[in-house]
PDB file of C-alpha atoms in Angstrom:
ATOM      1  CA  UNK P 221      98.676 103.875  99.500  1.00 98.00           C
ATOM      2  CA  UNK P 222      99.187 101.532  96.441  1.00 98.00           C
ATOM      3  CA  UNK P 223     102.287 103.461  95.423  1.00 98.00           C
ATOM      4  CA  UNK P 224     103.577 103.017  99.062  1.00 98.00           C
ATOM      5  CA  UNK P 225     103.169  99.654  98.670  1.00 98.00           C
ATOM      6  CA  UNK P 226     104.691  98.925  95.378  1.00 98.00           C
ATOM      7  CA  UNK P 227     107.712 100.704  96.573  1.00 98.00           C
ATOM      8  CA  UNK P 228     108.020  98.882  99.663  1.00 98.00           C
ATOM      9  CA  UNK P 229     107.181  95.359  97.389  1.00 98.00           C
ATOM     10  CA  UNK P 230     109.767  96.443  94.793  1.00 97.00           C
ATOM     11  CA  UNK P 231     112.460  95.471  97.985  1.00 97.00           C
ATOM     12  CA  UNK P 232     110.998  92.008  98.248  1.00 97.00           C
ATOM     13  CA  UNK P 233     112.312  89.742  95.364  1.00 96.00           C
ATOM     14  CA  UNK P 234     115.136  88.672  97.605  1.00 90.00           C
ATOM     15  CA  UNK P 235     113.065  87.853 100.333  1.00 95.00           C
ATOM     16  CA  UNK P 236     114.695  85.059 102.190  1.00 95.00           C
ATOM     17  CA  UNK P 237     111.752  83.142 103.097  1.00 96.00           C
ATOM     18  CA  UNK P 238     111.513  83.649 106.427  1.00 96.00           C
ATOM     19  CA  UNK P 239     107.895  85.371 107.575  1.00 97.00           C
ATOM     20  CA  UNK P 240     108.401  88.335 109.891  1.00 96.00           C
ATOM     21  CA  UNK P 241     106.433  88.603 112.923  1.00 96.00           C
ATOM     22  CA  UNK P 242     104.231  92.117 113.368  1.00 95.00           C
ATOM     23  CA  UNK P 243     101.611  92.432 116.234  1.00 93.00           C
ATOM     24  CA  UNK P 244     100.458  88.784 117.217  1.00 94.00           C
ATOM     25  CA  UNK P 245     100.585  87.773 113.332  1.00 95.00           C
ATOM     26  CA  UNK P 246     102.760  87.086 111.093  1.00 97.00           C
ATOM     27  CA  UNK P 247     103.360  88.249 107.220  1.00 97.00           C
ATOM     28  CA  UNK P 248     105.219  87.746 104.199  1.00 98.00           C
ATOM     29  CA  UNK P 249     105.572  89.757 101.026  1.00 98.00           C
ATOM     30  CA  UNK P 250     102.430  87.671  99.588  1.00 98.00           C
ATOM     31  CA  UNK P 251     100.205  87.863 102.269  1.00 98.00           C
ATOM     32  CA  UNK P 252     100.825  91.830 102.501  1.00 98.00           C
ATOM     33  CA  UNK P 253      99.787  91.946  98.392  1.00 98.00           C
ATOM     34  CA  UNK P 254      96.890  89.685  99.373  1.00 97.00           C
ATOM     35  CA  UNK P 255      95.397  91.416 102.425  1.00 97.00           C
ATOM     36  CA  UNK P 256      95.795  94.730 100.122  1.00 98.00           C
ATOM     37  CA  UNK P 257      94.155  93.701  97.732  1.00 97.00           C
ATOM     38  CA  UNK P 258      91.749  91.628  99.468  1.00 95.00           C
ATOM     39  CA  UNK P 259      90.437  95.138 101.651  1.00 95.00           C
ATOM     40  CA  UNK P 260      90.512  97.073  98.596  1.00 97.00           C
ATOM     41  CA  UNK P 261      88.080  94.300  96.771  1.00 96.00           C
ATOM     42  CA  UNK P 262      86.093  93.837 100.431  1.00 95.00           C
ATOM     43  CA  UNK P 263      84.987  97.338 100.881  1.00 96.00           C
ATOM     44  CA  UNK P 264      84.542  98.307  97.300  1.00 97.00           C
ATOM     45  CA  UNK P 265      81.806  95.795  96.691  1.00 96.00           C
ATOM     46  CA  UNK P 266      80.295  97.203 100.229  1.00 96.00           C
ATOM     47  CA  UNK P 267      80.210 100.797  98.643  1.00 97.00           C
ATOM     48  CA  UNK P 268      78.659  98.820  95.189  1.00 97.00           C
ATOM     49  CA  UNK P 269      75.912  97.282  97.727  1.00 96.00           C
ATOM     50  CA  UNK P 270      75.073 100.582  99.376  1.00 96.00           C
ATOM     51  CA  UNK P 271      74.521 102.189  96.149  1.00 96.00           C
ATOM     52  CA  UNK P 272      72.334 100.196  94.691  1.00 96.00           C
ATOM     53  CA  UNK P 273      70.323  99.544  98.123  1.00 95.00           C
ATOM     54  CA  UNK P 274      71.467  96.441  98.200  1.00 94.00           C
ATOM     55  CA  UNK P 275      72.396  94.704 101.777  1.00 90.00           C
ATOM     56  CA  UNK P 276      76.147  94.230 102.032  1.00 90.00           C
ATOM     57  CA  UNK P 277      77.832  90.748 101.983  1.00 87.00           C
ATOM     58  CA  UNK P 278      79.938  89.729 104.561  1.00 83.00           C
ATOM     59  CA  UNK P 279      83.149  88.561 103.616  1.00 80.00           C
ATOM     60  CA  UNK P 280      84.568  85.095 104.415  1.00 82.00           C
ATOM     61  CA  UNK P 281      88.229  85.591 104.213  1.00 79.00           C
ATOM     62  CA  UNK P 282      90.167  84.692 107.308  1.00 83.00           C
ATOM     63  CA  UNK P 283      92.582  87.749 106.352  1.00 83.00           C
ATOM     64  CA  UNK P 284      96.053  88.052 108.116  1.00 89.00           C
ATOM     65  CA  UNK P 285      95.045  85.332 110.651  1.00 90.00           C
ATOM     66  CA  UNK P 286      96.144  83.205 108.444  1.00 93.00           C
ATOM     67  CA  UNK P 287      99.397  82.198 106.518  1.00 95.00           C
ATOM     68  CA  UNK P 288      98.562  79.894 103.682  1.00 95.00           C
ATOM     69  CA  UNK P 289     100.832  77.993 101.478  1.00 96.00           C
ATOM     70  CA  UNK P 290     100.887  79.836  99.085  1.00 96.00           C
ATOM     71  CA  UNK P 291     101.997  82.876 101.179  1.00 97.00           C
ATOM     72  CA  UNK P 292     105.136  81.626 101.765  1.00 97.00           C
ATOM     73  CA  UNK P 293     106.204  80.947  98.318  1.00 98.00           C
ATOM     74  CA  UNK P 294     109.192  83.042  97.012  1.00 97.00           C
ATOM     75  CA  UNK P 295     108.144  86.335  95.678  1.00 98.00           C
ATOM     76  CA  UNK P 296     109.708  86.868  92.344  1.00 97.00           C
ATOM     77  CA  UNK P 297     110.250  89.981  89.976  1.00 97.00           C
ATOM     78  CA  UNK P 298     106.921  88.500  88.028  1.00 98.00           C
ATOM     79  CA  UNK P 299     104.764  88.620  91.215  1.00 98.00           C
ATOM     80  CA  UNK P 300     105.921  91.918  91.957  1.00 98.00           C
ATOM     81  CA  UNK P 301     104.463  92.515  88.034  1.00 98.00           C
ATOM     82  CA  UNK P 302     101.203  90.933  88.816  1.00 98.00           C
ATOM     83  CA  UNK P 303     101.262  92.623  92.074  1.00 98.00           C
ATOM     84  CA  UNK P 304     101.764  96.286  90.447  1.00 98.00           C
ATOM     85  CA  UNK P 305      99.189  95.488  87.529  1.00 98.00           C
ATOM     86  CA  UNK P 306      96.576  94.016  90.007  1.00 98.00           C
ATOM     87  CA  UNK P 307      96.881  96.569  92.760  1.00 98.00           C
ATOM     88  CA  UNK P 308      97.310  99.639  90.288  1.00 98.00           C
ATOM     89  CA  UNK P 309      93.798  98.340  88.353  1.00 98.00           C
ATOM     90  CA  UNK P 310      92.105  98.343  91.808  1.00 98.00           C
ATOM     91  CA  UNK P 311      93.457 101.795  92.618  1.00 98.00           C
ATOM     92  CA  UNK P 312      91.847 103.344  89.450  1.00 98.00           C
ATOM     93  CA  UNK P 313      88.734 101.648  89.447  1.00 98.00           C
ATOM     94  CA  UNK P 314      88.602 103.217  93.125  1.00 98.00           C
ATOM     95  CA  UNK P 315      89.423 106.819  92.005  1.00 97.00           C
ATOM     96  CA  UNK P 316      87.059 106.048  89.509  1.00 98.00           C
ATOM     97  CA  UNK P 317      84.193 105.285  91.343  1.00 97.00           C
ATOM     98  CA  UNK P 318      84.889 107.680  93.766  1.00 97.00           C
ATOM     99  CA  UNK P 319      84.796 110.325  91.321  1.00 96.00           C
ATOM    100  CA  UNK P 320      81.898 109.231  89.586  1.00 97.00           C
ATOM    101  CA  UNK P 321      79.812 109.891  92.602  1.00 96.00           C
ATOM    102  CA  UNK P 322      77.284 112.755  92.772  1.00 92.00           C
ATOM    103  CA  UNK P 323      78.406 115.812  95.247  1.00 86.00           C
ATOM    104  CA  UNK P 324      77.803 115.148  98.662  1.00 93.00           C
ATOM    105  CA  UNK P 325      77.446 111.385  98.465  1.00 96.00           C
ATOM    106  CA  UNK P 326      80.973 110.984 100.095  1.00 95.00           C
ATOM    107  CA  UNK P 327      80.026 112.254 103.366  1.00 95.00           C
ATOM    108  CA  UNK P 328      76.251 111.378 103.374  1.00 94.00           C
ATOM    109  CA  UNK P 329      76.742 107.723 101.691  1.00 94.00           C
ATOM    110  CA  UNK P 330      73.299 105.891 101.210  1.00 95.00           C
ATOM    111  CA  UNK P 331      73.686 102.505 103.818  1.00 93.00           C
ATOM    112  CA  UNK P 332      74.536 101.799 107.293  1.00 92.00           C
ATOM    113  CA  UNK P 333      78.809 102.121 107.986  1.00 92.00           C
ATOM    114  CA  UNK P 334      81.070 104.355 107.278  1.00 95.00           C
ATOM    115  CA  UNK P 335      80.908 107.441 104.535  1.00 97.00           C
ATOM    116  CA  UNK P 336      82.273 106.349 101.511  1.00 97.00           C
ATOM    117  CA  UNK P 337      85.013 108.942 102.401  1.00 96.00           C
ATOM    118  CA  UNK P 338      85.779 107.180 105.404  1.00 97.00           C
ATOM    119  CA  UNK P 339      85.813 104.203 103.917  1.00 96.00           C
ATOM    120  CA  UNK P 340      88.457 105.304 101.218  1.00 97.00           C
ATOM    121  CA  UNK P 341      90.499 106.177 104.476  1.00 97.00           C
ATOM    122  CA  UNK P 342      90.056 103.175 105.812  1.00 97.00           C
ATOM    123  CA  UNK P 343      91.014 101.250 102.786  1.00 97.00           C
ATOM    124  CA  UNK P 344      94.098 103.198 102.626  1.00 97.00           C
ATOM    125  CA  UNK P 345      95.296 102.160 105.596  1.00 97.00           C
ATOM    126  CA  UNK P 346      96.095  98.692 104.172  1.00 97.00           C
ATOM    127  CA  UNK P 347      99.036 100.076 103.730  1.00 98.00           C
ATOM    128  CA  UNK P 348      99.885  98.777 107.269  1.00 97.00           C
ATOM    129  CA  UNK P 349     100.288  94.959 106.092  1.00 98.00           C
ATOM    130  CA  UNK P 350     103.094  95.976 103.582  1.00 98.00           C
ATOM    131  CA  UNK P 351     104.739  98.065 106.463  1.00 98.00           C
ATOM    132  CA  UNK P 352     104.746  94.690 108.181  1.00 97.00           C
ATOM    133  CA  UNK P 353     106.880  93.387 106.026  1.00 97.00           C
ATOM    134  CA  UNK P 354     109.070  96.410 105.479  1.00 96.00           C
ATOM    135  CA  UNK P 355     111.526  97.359 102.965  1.00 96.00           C
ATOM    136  CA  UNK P 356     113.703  94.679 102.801  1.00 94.00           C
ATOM    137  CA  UNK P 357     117.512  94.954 102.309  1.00 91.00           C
ATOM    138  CA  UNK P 358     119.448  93.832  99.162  1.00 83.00           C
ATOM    139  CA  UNK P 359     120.508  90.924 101.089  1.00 80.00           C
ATOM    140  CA  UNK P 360     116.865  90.249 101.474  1.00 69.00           C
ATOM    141  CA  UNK P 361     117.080  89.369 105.085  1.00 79.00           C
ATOM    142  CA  UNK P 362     114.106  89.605 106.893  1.00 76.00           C
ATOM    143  CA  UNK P 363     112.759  89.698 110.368  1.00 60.00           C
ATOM    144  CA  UNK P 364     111.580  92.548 113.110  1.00 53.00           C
ATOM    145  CA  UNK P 365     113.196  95.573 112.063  1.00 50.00           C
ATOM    146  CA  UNK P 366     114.438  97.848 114.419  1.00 45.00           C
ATOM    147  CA  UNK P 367     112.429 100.673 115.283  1.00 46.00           C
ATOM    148  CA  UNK P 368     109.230  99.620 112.548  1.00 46.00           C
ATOM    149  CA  UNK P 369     106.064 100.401 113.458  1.00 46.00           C
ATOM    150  CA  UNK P 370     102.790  98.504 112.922  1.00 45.00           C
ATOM    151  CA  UNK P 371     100.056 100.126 114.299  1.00 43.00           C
ATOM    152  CA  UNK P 372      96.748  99.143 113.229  1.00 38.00           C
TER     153      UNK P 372
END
C-alpha cells in the first residue's frame, strides 16, 4: 500500500492547487499523506492497546472531513521526501510488529475488533485517499479524472 502511494505522490509536485472532489469529500496531495498516515498511526496504537490489555483510545481526528490549511499548501519535491521517509518508517515498524507476534495471534488477536490480520487489511486500504487524488499529469492539472474509482 505505501509503495502504491509513493508512486502515485511522486506525480504530485506539480499539483496545481486545486483540491479534487472524490465521494462527498474532497482531497489534496497532503491530506491523502495525512489520512495515510494518520490510519496507519490510529490502528497501530489499537493493536499496542490490545496487547497489553489495555482499553483502546479513541481517536479525535476529524480525518478526510476536513480540509485544513495546511492541506492545501503546495506539495513540493521535499514533502514528497518527508512523505516517503515518514510513511516508509510506519510501514516497517508495521511489518515489524506484525512479525514479532506469536503464531496464531493474527487471527485470534487478544481485544474486542478486528484480528490483527484484518486490521492490517484494513489499514491497507488507505490506499484509497491517495487514489483520490490520482496520478497527476506533468502538467499537474488536477480534478475528477475520467473513469477513477474511489470506493471505500
Amino acid at each position: 500500500m505505501v509503495d502504491h502511494v509513493l508512486a502515485l505522490a511522486g506525480t504530485w509536485t506539480a499539483w496545481d492547487g486545486r483540491p479534487v472532489p472524490a465521494d462527498d469529500r474532497l482531497y489534496t496531495p497532503h491530506k491523502a499523506i495525512r489520512r495515510v498516515a494518520d490510519h496507519m498511526i490510529d490502528h497501530l496504537a489499537e493493536m499496542e492497546a490490545r496487547l497489553v490489555g489495555e482499553e483502546t483510545r479513541p481517536d479525535h481526528w476529524h480525518a478526510s472531513a476536513i480540509t485544513t490549511a495546511a492541506d492545501l499548501a503546495p506539495f513540493t519535491a521535499a514533502d514528497l521526501d518527508e512523505a516517503r521517509s515518514r510513511l516508509t518508517r510506519l510501514a516497517r515498524i508495521w511489518a515489524n510488529r506484525l512479525d514479532a507476534l506469536e503464531p496464531g495471534v493474527l487471527d485470534r488477536s487478544p481485544g474486542t475488533g478486528w484480528t490483527f490480520r484484518g486490521l492490517a487489511f484494513h489499514v491497507a486500504e488507505s490506499a484509497y485517499y491517495a487514489d483520490c487524488v490520482g496520478a497527476l499529469p506533468a502538467d499537474g492539472t488536477s480534478g475528477p479524472a475520467p473513469g477513477r474509482t474511489t470506493e471505500r
